[in-house]
CSV table of C-alpha atoms in Angstrom, one decimal:
chain,number,residue,atom,x,y,z
A,258,MET,CA,112.2,130.3,116.2
A,259,LYS,CA,112.2,127.8,113.1
A,260,HIS,CA,109.1,125.6,113.0
A,261,SER,CA,109.4,121.7,113.7
A,262,SER,CA,107.5,121.0,110.1
A,263,GLU,CA,110.7,123.0,108.4
A,264,ILE,CA,113.0,120.9,109.9
A,265,LEU,CA,111.4,117.7,109.1
A,266,PHE,CA,111.0,118.7,105.9
A,267,GLU,CA,115.0,119.4,105.6
A,268,GLN,CA,115.6,116.2,107.3
A,269,ASP,CA,112.9,114.0,105.0
A,270,VAL,CA,114.5,115.9,101.8
A,271,GLU,CA,118.3,114.9,102.7
A,272,SER,CA,117.6,111.3,103.3
A,273,LEU,CA,115.5,111.3,100.0
A,274,LEU,CA,118.6,112.8,98.2
A,275,LYS,CA,121.0,110.3,99.5
A,276,ASP,CA,118.6,107.6,98.2
A,277,ILE,CA,118.3,108.9,95.1
A,278,HIS,CA,122.4,109.2,94.9
A,279,LEU,CA,122.3,105.7,95.8
A,280,GLN,CA,119.7,104.7,93.1
A,281,TYR,CA,120.1,106.5,90.3
A,282,GLY,CA,123.7,108.0,90.8
A,283,TYR,CA,122.7,111.6,90.9
A,284,ASP,CA,124.3,113.5,93.8
A,285,PHE,CA,122.7,117.0,94.8
A,286,ASN,CA,124.8,117.2,97.7
A,287,GLY,CA,126.6,120.1,96.6
A,288,TYR,CA,123.5,121.9,95.3
A,289,ALA,CA,122.2,125.2,97.3
A,290,ARG,CA,119.6,124.1,99.8
A,291,ALA,CA,117.2,127.2,99.5
A,292,SER,CA,116.7,126.6,95.7
A,293,VAL,CA,116.7,122.8,96.0
A,294,TYR,CA,113.9,122.8,98.7
A,295,ARG,CA,111.7,125.3,97.3
A,296,ARG,CA,111.8,123.5,93.9
A,297,ILE,CA,110.9,120.0,95.5
A,298,LYS,CA,107.8,121.9,97.2
A,299,ARG,CA,106.9,123.1,93.8
A,300,PHE,CA,107.0,119.6,92.4
A,301,LEU,CA,105.0,118.2,95.3
A,302,ALA,CA,102.3,120.7,94.8
A,303,HIS,CA,102.5,120.4,90.8
A,304,LYS,CA,101.9,116.7,91.3
A,305,HIS,CA,99.3,117.0,94.3
A,306,LEU,CA,101.4,114.9,96.7
A,307,ASN,CA,101.3,115.7,100.3
A,308,SER,CA,104.3,114.7,101.5
A,309,LEU,CA,107.6,113.4,100.6
A,310,GLN,CA,106.2,110.0,101.5
A,311,GLU,CA,104.1,109.9,98.8
A,312,LEU,CA,106.7,110.9,96.5
A,313,ARG,CA,109.2,107.8,97.4
A,314,ALA,CA,107.0,105.4,95.8
A,315,PRO,CA,106.9,106.8,92.3
A,316,LEU,CA,110.3,108.0,92.3
A,317,PHE,CA,112.1,105.1,92.9
A,318,ALA,CA,109.6,102.5,91.1
A,319,ASP,CA,109.1,104.7,87.6
A,320,SER,CA,112.6,105.9,86.1
A,321,PHE,CA,110.5,108.2,83.8
A,322,PHE,CA,108.5,109.8,86.7
A,323,PHE,CA,112.2,110.4,88.2
A,324,GLU,CA,113.5,112.0,84.5
A,325,ASN,CA,110.6,114.6,85.4
A,326,PHE,CA,111.7,115.2,89.0
A,327,LEU,CA,114.8,115.9,87.8
A,328,GLN,CA,113.9,118.0,85.0
A,329,GLU,CA,111.6,120.4,87.6
A,330,VAL,CA,114.2,119.6,90.1
A,331,THR,CA,117.4,121.3,88.5
A,332,VAL,CA,116.3,124.7,86.9
A,333,ASN,CA,115.9,124.8,82.9
A,334,VAL,CA,114.5,128.2,82.9
A,335,THR,CA,116.6,129.8,80.0
A,336,GLU,CA,116.0,132.3,77.3
A,337,MET,CA,117.4,133.6,73.7
A,338,PHE,CA,119.9,136.2,74.3
A,339,ARG,CA,119.5,136.7,78.0
A,340,ASP,CA,121.6,139.6,78.7
A,341,PRO,CA,122.1,141.0,75.4
A,342,SER,CA,125.4,142.9,76.8
A,343,PHE,CA,126.7,139.9,77.3
A,344,PHE,CA,126.2,138.5,73.6
A,345,LEU,CA,127.4,142.0,72.3
A,346,SER,CA,130.6,141.7,74.5
A,347,LEU,CA,131.3,138.3,73.0
A,348,ARG,CA,130.7,139.6,69.6
A,349,GLN,CA,133.2,142.4,70.1
A,350,HIS,CA,135.9,141.2,72.3
A,351,VAL,CA,136.3,137.5,72.2
A,352,LEU,CA,135.0,136.4,68.9
A,353,PRO,CA,137.4,138.6,66.8
A,354,ILE,CA,140.1,136.6,68.6
A,355,LEU,CA,138.7,133.3,68.2
A,356,SER,CA,138.6,134.2,64.5
A,357,THR,CA,142.5,134.1,64.1
A,358,TYR,CA,142.2,130.4,65.2
A,359,PRO,CA,142.1,127.8,62.5
A,360,PHE,CA,139.6,125.6,64.0
A,361,ILE,CA,137.4,126.8,67.5
A,362,LYS,CA,136.0,124.4,70.2
A,363,ILE,CA,133.6,125.6,72.5
A,364,TRP,CA,131.6,124.0,75.5
A,365,ASP,CA,128.3,125.0,76.4
A,366,ALA,CA,128.0,123.7,79.8
A,367,GLY,CA,124.3,123.0,81.4
A,368,CYS,CA,123.0,124.0,77.8
A,369,SER,CA,119.4,123.1,79.4
A,370,THR,CA,116.8,123.5,76.5
A,371,GLY,CA,118.8,125.1,74.0
A,372,GLU,CA,117.8,128.6,73.7
A,373,GLU,CA,121.4,130.0,74.4
A,374,LEU,CA,122.9,127.5,72.2
A,375,PHE,CA,120.9,128.6,69.4
A,376,SER,CA,121.8,132.3,70.4
A,377,LEU,CA,125.6,131.5,70.2
A,378,ALA,CA,125.3,129.2,66.8
A,379,ILE,CA,123.6,132.5,65.5
A,380,LEU,CA,125.9,135.0,66.3
A,381,LEU,CA,129.1,132.7,65.1
A,382,LYS,CA,127.2,132.1,61.7
A,383,GLU,CA,127.1,136.0,61.6
A,384,GLU,CA,131.2,136.5,62.5
A,385,GLY,CA,131.4,133.8,59.8
A,386,LEU,CA,132.6,131.3,62.0
A,387,LEU,CA,130.1,128.7,62.4
A,388,GLU,CA,131.5,126.5,59.6
A,389,ARG,CA,135.0,126.2,61.6
A,390,THR,CA,133.5,126.0,64.6
A,391,LYS,CA,132.7,122.9,67.2
A,392,ILE,CA,130.3,123.1,70.0
A,393,TYR,CA,129.8,120.4,72.8
A,394,ALA,CA,126.4,121.3,74.4
A,395,THR,CA,126.1,119.2,77.7
A,396,ASP,CA,123.6,119.0,80.4
A,397,ILE,CA,122.7,116.4,83.2
A,398,ASN,CA,119.2,115.8,81.8
A,399,GLN,CA,119.1,114.1,78.7
A,400,LYS,CA,115.3,115.4,78.3
A,401,VAL,CA,116.6,118.6,77.8
A,402,LEU,CA,119.2,117.5,75.6
A,403,LYS,CA,116.9,116.0,73.3
A,404,GLN,CA,115.0,119.0,73.2
A,405,ALA,CA,117.7,121.3,72.6
A,406,LYS,CA,118.7,119.1,69.4
A,407,GLU,CA,115.4,119.7,67.9
A,408,GLY,CA,115.4,123.8,68.3
A,409,ILE,CA,111.6,123.9,68.7
A,410,PHE,CA,110.6,127.0,70.9
A,411,SER,CA,107.2,128.6,71.8
A,412,ALA,CA,106.5,131.1,69.2
A,413,LYS,CA,105.4,133.4,72.1
A,414,HIS,CA,108.5,134.5,73.1
A,415,MET,CA,109.4,135.4,69.9
A,416,PRO,CA,109.0,139.2,70.1
A,417,ALA,CA,111.1,139.3,73.2
A,418,TYR,CA,113.6,137.5,72.0
A,419,THR,CA,113.9,139.4,68.5
A,420,ALA,CA,114.4,142.4,70.5
A,421,ALA,CA,117.3,141.1,72.8
A,422,TYR,CA,118.7,139.7,69.6
A,423,TYR,CA,119.1,143.1,68.0
A,424,ALA,CA,120.5,144.5,71.5
A,425,ALA,CA,123.0,141.7,70.9
A,426,GLY,CA,124.1,143.4,67.6
A,427,GLY,CA,122.2,140.8,65.3
A,428,LYS,CA,122.6,141.6,61.8
A,429,GLN,CA,119.8,139.9,59.8
A,430,GLU,CA,116.2,139.7,60.1
A,431,PHE,CA,115.7,137.3,63.2
A,432,SER,CA,112.8,135.6,61.4
A,433,SER,CA,115.3,134.3,58.7
A,434,TYR,CA,116.7,131.9,61.4
A,435,TYR,CA,113.4,129.9,62.0
A,436,THR,CA,110.3,128.6,60.5
A,437,SER,CA,106.7,129.2,62.4
A,438,ASN,CA,104.3,126.7,62.7
A,439,TYR,CA,101.2,126.4,64.9
A,440,GLY,CA,102.6,128.2,67.9
A,441,SER,CA,106.0,127.0,67.7
A,442,VAL,CA,109.0,127.9,65.8
A,443,LYS,CA,111.9,125.6,64.8
A,444,PHE,CA,115.5,127.1,64.5
A,445,ASN,CA,117.1,125.7,61.3
A,446,SER,CA,118.9,122.6,61.9
A,447,SER,CA,122.0,123.9,59.8
A,448,LEU,CA,122.9,125.7,62.9
A,449,VAL,CA,123.5,123.1,65.0
A,450,LYS,CA,125.3,120.8,62.7
A,451,ASN,CA,128.5,121.0,64.4
A,452,VAL,CA,127.2,120.9,67.7
A,453,VAL,CA,127.9,117.3,69.7
A,454,PHE,CA,124.8,116.9,72.2
A,455,TYR,CA,126.5,115.2,75.5
A,456,PRO,CA,125.2,114.3,78.8
A,457,HIS,CA,127.4,115.5,81.2
A,458,ASN,CA,127.2,116.1,85.0
A,459,LEU,CA,129.4,119.3,86.5
A,460,ALA,CA,129.1,117.7,90.1
A,461,THR,CA,130.5,114.4,88.9
A,462,ASP,CA,132.0,113.9,85.6
A,463,SER,CA,135.5,114.9,84.3
A,464,SER,CA,137.0,117.2,81.6
A,465,PHE,CA,136.4,115.4,78.1
A,466,ASN,CA,138.4,117.9,76.0
A,467,GLU,CA,140.2,121.4,75.5
A,468,PHE,CA,138.0,124.4,74.9
A,469,HIS,CA,139.0,128.1,73.6
A,470,LEU,CA,135.6,129.2,75.1
A,471,ILE,CA,133.4,127.8,77.7
A,472,LEU,CA,129.9,129.3,78.3
A,473,CYS,CA,128.1,128.0,81.9
A,474,ARG,CA,125.8,130.8,82.6
A,475,ASN,CA,123.1,130.6,85.6
A,476,VAL,CA,124.1,127.0,86.3
A,477,LEU,CA,126.8,127.8,88.9
A,478,ILE,CA,123.8,129.7,91.3
A,479,TYR,CA,122.5,126.9,92.0
A,480,PHE,CA,125.5,125.0,93.6
A,481,GLY,CA,127.3,125.5,96.9
A,482,ARG,CA,130.5,127.3,97.7
A,483,GLU,CA,132.7,123.5,97.4
A,484,LEU,CA,130.9,122.5,94.1
A,485,GLN,CA,131.3,125.8,92.4
A,486,GLU,CA,135.2,125.5,93.4
A,487,ARG,CA,135.0,121.9,91.3
A,488,VAL,CA,133.5,123.5,88.9
A,489,PHE,CA,135.7,126.1,88.4
A,490,ASN,CA,138.7,123.7,88.2
A,491,LEU,CA,137.0,121.4,85.7
A,492,PHE,CA,136.8,124.7,83.6
A,493,ASP,CA,140.3,125.6,84.0
A,494,GLU,CA,141.4,121.9,83.4
A,495,SER,CA,139.2,122.3,80.2
A,496,LEU,CA,140.3,125.7,78.7
A,497,VAL,CA,143.2,126.0,76.3
A,498,SER,CA,145.7,128.9,77.5
A,499,LEU,CA,144.6,132.2,76.7
A,500,GLY,CA,141.1,130.7,76.5
A,501,TYR,CA,137.9,132.6,77.4
A,502,LEU,CA,134.9,131.8,80.1
A,503,GLY,CA,131.6,133.0,80.0
A,504,LEU,CA,129.5,133.4,83.6
A,505,GLY,CA,125.9,134.6,84.3
A,506,LYS,CA,125.5,138.2,85.5
A,507,LYS,CA,125.6,137.6,89.0
A,508,GLU,CA,128.3,134.9,88.9
A,509,THR,CA,131.8,135.7,89.8
A,510,LEU,CA,135.3,134.1,89.1
A,511,SER,CA,136.6,136.4,92.2
A,512,MET,CA,136.0,134.3,95.2
A,513,SER,CA,137.7,131.0,93.5
A,514,GLY,CA,140.9,129.5,93.6
A,515,ILE,CA,141.7,130.0,90.1
A,516,SER,CA,141.0,133.7,90.0
A,517,GLY,CA,144.6,134.5,89.9
A,518,ASN,CA,145.1,133.0,86.8
A,519,TYR,CA,142.0,134.7,85.0
A,520,MET,CA,141.9,138.6,83.5
A,521,ALA,CA,138.3,140.1,83.6
A,522,VAL,CA,137.9,140.9,79.9
A,523,ASP,CA,134.4,142.1,80.5
A,524,LYS,CA,134.2,142.6,84.3
A,525,ASN,CA,130.2,143.7,84.1
A,526,ASN,CA,129.3,140.7,81.8
A,527,ARG,CA,131.6,138.3,83.6
A,528,ILE,CA,133.6,137.7,80.6
A,529,TYR,CA,137.0,136.4,81.6
A,530,ARG,CA,140.4,135.0,79.9
A,531,LYS,CA,142.7,132.3,81.1
A,532,GLN,CA,146.3,134.0,81.5
A,533,ASN,CA,148.5,131.1,80.5
B,275,MET,CA,105.8,138.4,117.0
B,276,THR,CA,107.6,137.7,120.3
B,277,ALA,CA,111.3,137.4,119.3
B,278,SER,CA,113.6,140.3,118.4
B,279,PRO,CA,113.5,140.6,114.8
B,280,LYS,CA,116.7,139.9,112.3
B,281,LEU,CA,115.6,140.4,109.2
B,282,ILE,CA,113.3,143.2,107.4
B,283,VAL,CA,112.1,142.1,103.9
B,284,ILE,CA,110.3,144.7,102.0
B,285,GLY,CA,108.4,144.4,98.6
B,286,GLY,CA,107.1,146.7,96.2
B,287,SER,CA,106.3,147.4,92.5
B,288,TRP,CA,104.8,150.3,91.1
B,289,GLY,CA,105.2,153.3,93.4
B,290,GLY,CA,107.3,151.2,95.4
B,291,ILE,CA,110.5,152.8,95.2
B,292,GLN,CA,109.3,156.3,96.6
B,293,ALA,CA,107.5,154.4,98.9
B,294,SER,CA,110.4,152.4,100.4
B,295,LEU,CA,112.8,155.6,99.9
B,296,GLN,CA,110.4,157.2,102.4
B,297,ILE,CA,110.9,154.5,104.8
B,298,LEU,CA,114.5,154.1,104.9
B,299,GLN,CA,115.5,158.0,104.9
B,300,GLN,CA,115.4,158.3,108.2
B,301,LEU,CA,117.3,154.9,109.3
B,302,PRO,CA,120.5,156.0,110.8
B,303,PRO,CA,123.5,154.3,109.0
B,304,ASP,CA,124.5,151.8,111.7
B,305,TYR,CA,120.4,150.5,111.8
B,306,SER,CA,120.6,147.1,113.6
B,307,ILE,CA,118.4,145.0,111.2
B,308,PRO,CA,119.4,144.1,107.9
B,309,ILE,CA,117.0,145.0,105.2
B,310,VAL,CA,116.0,143.3,102.3
B,311,LEU,CA,114.0,145.0,99.4
B,312,VAL,CA,112.5,143.3,96.2
B,313,LEU,CA,111.2,145.6,94.1
B,314,HIS,CA,109.7,144.7,90.3
B,315,GLN,CA,111.7,146.1,87.4
B,316,LEU,CA,111.8,145.8,83.7
B,317,ARG,CA,113.3,142.7,82.8
B,318,ASN,CA,117.0,143.1,81.1
B,319,ASN,CA,117.0,146.6,82.9
B,320,GLU,CA,120.4,147.5,83.6
B,321,GLY,CA,119.2,150.6,85.7
B,322,ASN,CA,121.0,152.2,88.7
B,323,LEU,CA,118.6,151.7,91.5
B,324,GLN,CA,121.8,151.3,93.8
B,325,GLN,CA,123.1,154.9,92.8
B,326,VAL,CA,119.4,156.2,93.7
B,327,TYR,CA,119.2,154.6,96.8
B,328,GLN,CA,122.7,155.8,97.8
B,329,LYS,CA,122.2,159.0,97.0
B,330,LYS,CA,119.3,159.3,99.5
B,331,ILE,CA,119.3,157.0,102.2
B,332,LYS,CA,122.2,156.8,105.3
B,333,LEU,CA,122.3,153.0,105.1
B,334,ARG,CA,124.4,151.5,102.4
B,335,ALA,CA,122.5,150.2,99.6
B,336,VAL,CA,124.1,147.2,97.5
B,337,GLU,CA,122.8,145.3,94.6
B,338,ILE,CA,122.8,141.6,96.2
B,339,GLU,CA,125.7,139.2,94.9
B,340,GLU,CA,125.3,135.4,94.8
B,341,LYS,CA,126.3,133.8,98.5
B,342,GLU,CA,126.9,137.0,100.2
B,343,SER,CA,126.5,137.0,103.8
B,344,ILE,CA,123.3,139.1,105.4
B,345,ASN,CA,124.6,142.1,107.8
B,346,SER,CA,123.1,144.8,109.3
B,347,GLY,CA,124.2,148.4,108.1
B,348,TYR,CA,123.0,147.3,104.6
B,349,VAL,CA,119.8,147.9,102.3
B,350,TYR,CA,119.9,144.8,100.1
B,351,LEU,CA,118.6,145.3,96.8
B,352,ALA,CA,117.3,142.1,94.6
B,353,PRO,CA,119.1,142.3,91.2
B,354,THR,CA,116.8,142.4,88.1
B,355,ASN,CA,115.7,138.9,86.4
B,356,TYR,CA,116.7,136.9,89.4
B,357,HIS,CA,114.5,135.3,92.5
B,358,VAL,CA,116.3,136.0,95.8
B,359,LEU,CA,116.1,133.4,98.5
B,360,ILE,CA,118.2,133.3,101.6
B,361,GLU,CA,120.1,130.3,102.8
B,362,ASN,CA,120.1,128.8,106.5
B,363,ASP,CA,123.6,130.3,106.7
B,364,TYR,CA,122.3,133.5,106.4
B,365,THR,CA,123.7,134.0,103.0
B,366,PHE,CA,122.1,135.1,99.6
B,367,ALA,CA,121.2,132.3,96.8
B,368,LEU,CA,119.8,133.8,93.8
B,369,ASP,CA,117.9,132.0,91.5
B,370,ASP,CA,116.8,132.4,87.6
B,371,SER,CA,114.0,129.9,87.5
B,372,GLU,CA,110.7,130.5,86.5
B,373,LEU,CA,108.7,134.2,86.7
B,374,GLU,CA,106.2,133.7,90.0
B,375,ASN,CA,103.1,136.2,89.6
B,376,TYR,CA,104.7,137.4,86.0
B,377,SER,CA,107.8,138.7,88.2
B,378,ARG,CA,111.5,137.7,88.5
B,379,PRO,CA,112.4,138.9,91.5
B,380,SER,CA,109.2,137.9,93.1
B,381,ILE,CA,108.3,139.2,96.4
B,382,ASP,CA,106.8,135.9,97.0
B,383,VAL,CA,109.5,133.9,96.8
B,384,THR,CA,111.6,136.1,99.2
B,385,PHE,CA,109.2,136.6,102.0
B,386,THR,CA,108.8,132.7,101.8
B,387,SER,CA,112.2,131.9,102.2
B,388,ALA,CA,113.0,134.9,104.7
B,389,ALA,CA,110.3,133.2,107.1
B,390,ASP,CA,111.6,129.3,106.4
B,391,VAL,CA,114.9,130.7,107.6
B,392,PHE,CA,113.8,133.5,110.2
B,393,GLY,CA,110.4,132.1,111.4
B,394,ASP,CA,109.0,134.8,114.1
B,395,GLN,CA,112.3,137.0,113.8
B,396,VAL,CA,111.4,138.7,110.4
B,397,ILE,CA,109.5,141.7,109.4
B,398,GLY,CA,107.6,141.4,106.1
B,399,ILE,CA,106.2,144.8,104.8
B,400,LEU,CA,104.5,144.9,101.8
B,401,LEU,CA,104.4,148.3,99.8
B,402,SER,CA,102.4,150.4,96.9
B,403,GLY,CA,102.1,148.3,93.7
B,404,ALA,CA,99.8,147.2,90.4
B,405,SER,CA,100.2,143.4,91.3
B,406,LYS,CA,99.1,140.7,93.4
B,407,ASP,CA,102.7,139.1,94.3
B,408,GLY,CA,103.5,139.9,97.7
B,409,SER,CA,100.7,138.8,99.6
B,410,SER,CA,100.9,135.1,99.6
B,411,GLY,CA,104.3,135.8,100.7
B,412,LEU,CA,103.8,138.0,103.5
B,413,LYS,CA,101.0,135.5,104.7
B,414,TYR,CA,103.3,132.9,105.0
B,415,ILE,CA,105.1,135.4,107.0
B,416,PHE,CA,102.4,135.9,109.5
B,417,GLU,CA,101.4,132.3,109.8
B,418,LYS,CA,104.9,131.6,111.2
B,419,GLN,CA,104.6,134.5,113.4
B,420,GLY,CA,106.7,136.8,111.9
B,421,LYS,CA,105.1,140.4,111.3
B,422,ALA,CA,103.0,141.3,108.4
B,423,ILE,CA,102.7,145.0,107.7
B,424,VAL,CA,100.7,146.6,104.6
B,425,GLN,CA,100.9,150.0,103.5
B,426,ASN,CA,97.8,151.9,104.1
B,427,PRO,CA,96.0,151.3,100.8
B,428,GLU,CA,94.6,155.0,101.1
B,429,GLU,CA,98.0,156.4,101.1
B,430,ALA,CA,99.7,154.2,98.4
B,431,GLU,CA,100.2,155.4,94.7
B,432,VAL,CA,98.6,152.1,93.6
B,433,ASP,CA,96.5,150.3,95.8
B,434,THR,CA,96.3,147.0,94.3
B,435,MET,CA,99.0,144.8,96.2
B,436,PRO,CA,98.2,146.2,99.6
B,437,GLN,CA,94.7,145.9,99.1
B,438,ALA,CA,95.3,142.0,98.2
B,439,ALA,CA,97.2,141.5,100.9
B,440,ILE,CA,94.8,143.0,103.4
B,441,ASP,CA,92.3,140.7,101.9
B,442,LEU,CA,94.0,137.4,102.2
B,443,ILE,CA,95.6,138.3,105.7
B,444,PRO,CA,93.1,139.1,108.3
B,445,GLY,CA,95.3,140.6,111.5
B,446,CYS,CA,97.9,142.1,109.4
B,447,SER,CA,99.2,145.4,110.7
B,448,ILE,CA,98.1,148.6,108.2
B,449,MET,CA,100.2,151.3,108.5
B,450,ASN,CA,101.1,154.5,106.7
B,451,LEU,CA,104.5,155.2,105.9
B,452,THR,CA,105.2,157.4,108.7
B,453,SER,CA,103.8,155.0,111.1
B,454,ILE,CA,106.1,152.1,109.3
B,455,GLN,CA,109.2,154.6,109.6
B,456,ALA,CA,108.9,155.1,113.4
B,457,PHE,CA,108.1,151.4,114.2
B,458,LEU,CA,111.4,150.7,112.3
B,459,LEU,CA,113.0,153.0,114.1
B,460,SER,CA,112.0,151.9,117.5
B,461,LEU,CA,113.2,148.5,116.6
B,462,HIS,CA,116.7,150.0,116.3
B,463,VAL,CA,119.3,148.7,118.9
B,464,SER,CA,122.1,151.2,119.4
C-alpha cells in the first residue's frame, strides 16, 4: 500500500506547481511526475527545509530563490560529446548533407549550460561549416543560458571530455579549443560567435524559425506523453523539408504522431530525417 | 511484508552480474512478478548486457525503454548512463540527472522510487559490489514495509555493498543466492 505521507506529498506538490504556474507562468503540468517529485525532495533537503510549506514563503516572495528552484528542478546535467557515437554519426551522415546548403540553421533546444552546444560548434568548425551556420540555443532557464554563453566549464571533466571528443572523431588537439585557468577552462568565444541565445519554453512557446537540424537530447525524457507530443509537433513545424532531428539515446520518435513522416538515418543514435 | 509482491528490484555492482544470473537462471519464463535489475556499468559503455542475460535466463531480458510499462515475464535492465524511476501508472521514467554515489544508474534512486510507488509490495535485493550505493534505498524499502534482502557478504564476490546495507538496516534478511532463488520461486503464482 502507498503511505499516506506519499499521497500528502503529491497533493501538496501539485498545488504548489499550480501556484507557480499562476505567479511565474512556468507550467510543470506536462512533466513526468516521478522525476519532478524526486527533484523537489532533493531541493528541500539541499535547502534544509522540512516541508513544502516552508518552501512556499521564499519561493513566492523572492524571484532569485525561484530561479534557483527552477534550475534545480529542471535538470541541467549535461556533458560534452555525450554518447560519442551520436556525434560521430552527425559528422558522418548529417554534416556532409548540410554542407551542400549555402547557409545552415540549427536549433539546440534545451541547451542547458552549453556543453553540447560547444561540442556541436567544434564539430561544425572541423567540418568547415561553422562560419555559415547560425545556431539558436534555447532553454527555459535564463541562468543556464548565461552560463552557456560564457563557455566556462570545470577542468576536472576535461580528461573524460577529451576521450569522448576523440571517440566522436575529433581531429585536433582538444586543448586547442580552450584556455585553462584556476581549475576552470574557457572555450574560445569564436566557437559561439554565430550563436543566438534565447529563452524558450518547450512546454508553452511556439515555433520561431525554420531549421535544417534540431538537437534536443535528454529533454523529452522529463516530459509526459502529451507534452512530448506537443514538442514533436513543434519540431515538425520548425524543420525544413528533409531536415534532421537528433534525440537522446533512449528517446524515440516511433511512438509519436509525426513518426510516419520521418526516416531513421541512424536508428541506434536516434537521428531522424523529415521526408518531405 | 503483508501484501503480495508486485515488483522485484535487484541491485548489484562488482560481481553483481554473476550473482544475479545465478538467481534468475531457474525462474520460469512466465514468472509472475516483474523484475528490474540495476547494475553499475562503465559510463558510455555500449555493451551487450541484454544478450548476456538473454542467453542464460528463461525470462525475457530487455533494456528499459522510456515510458515502457512494467509487465511480468520480463527482466528489465537499467540502461547505462540513465537513472531509472518508476511512475504511478507502472511505467518507467528515465532520468539523466546528477550521479548518485558516483553512479548512474544509481541503485538508491530506483529502490526509492519503487518503494514510493509499490510500498509494501516491493522486494529489494542487494548483491555483491564495491560500493555503498543501494543501502539507503534498501533501507527506504524496509521502512515502507517492503522486503529487504541482502546477499550474504561471506558469499559475495565483493562484500562492501551487502555489508553496508546490513550495517544500515538491522532486520534485513541476509541470504545466500540459493535461498534467494528458492524464495523467489516460492512467490511464483502459475
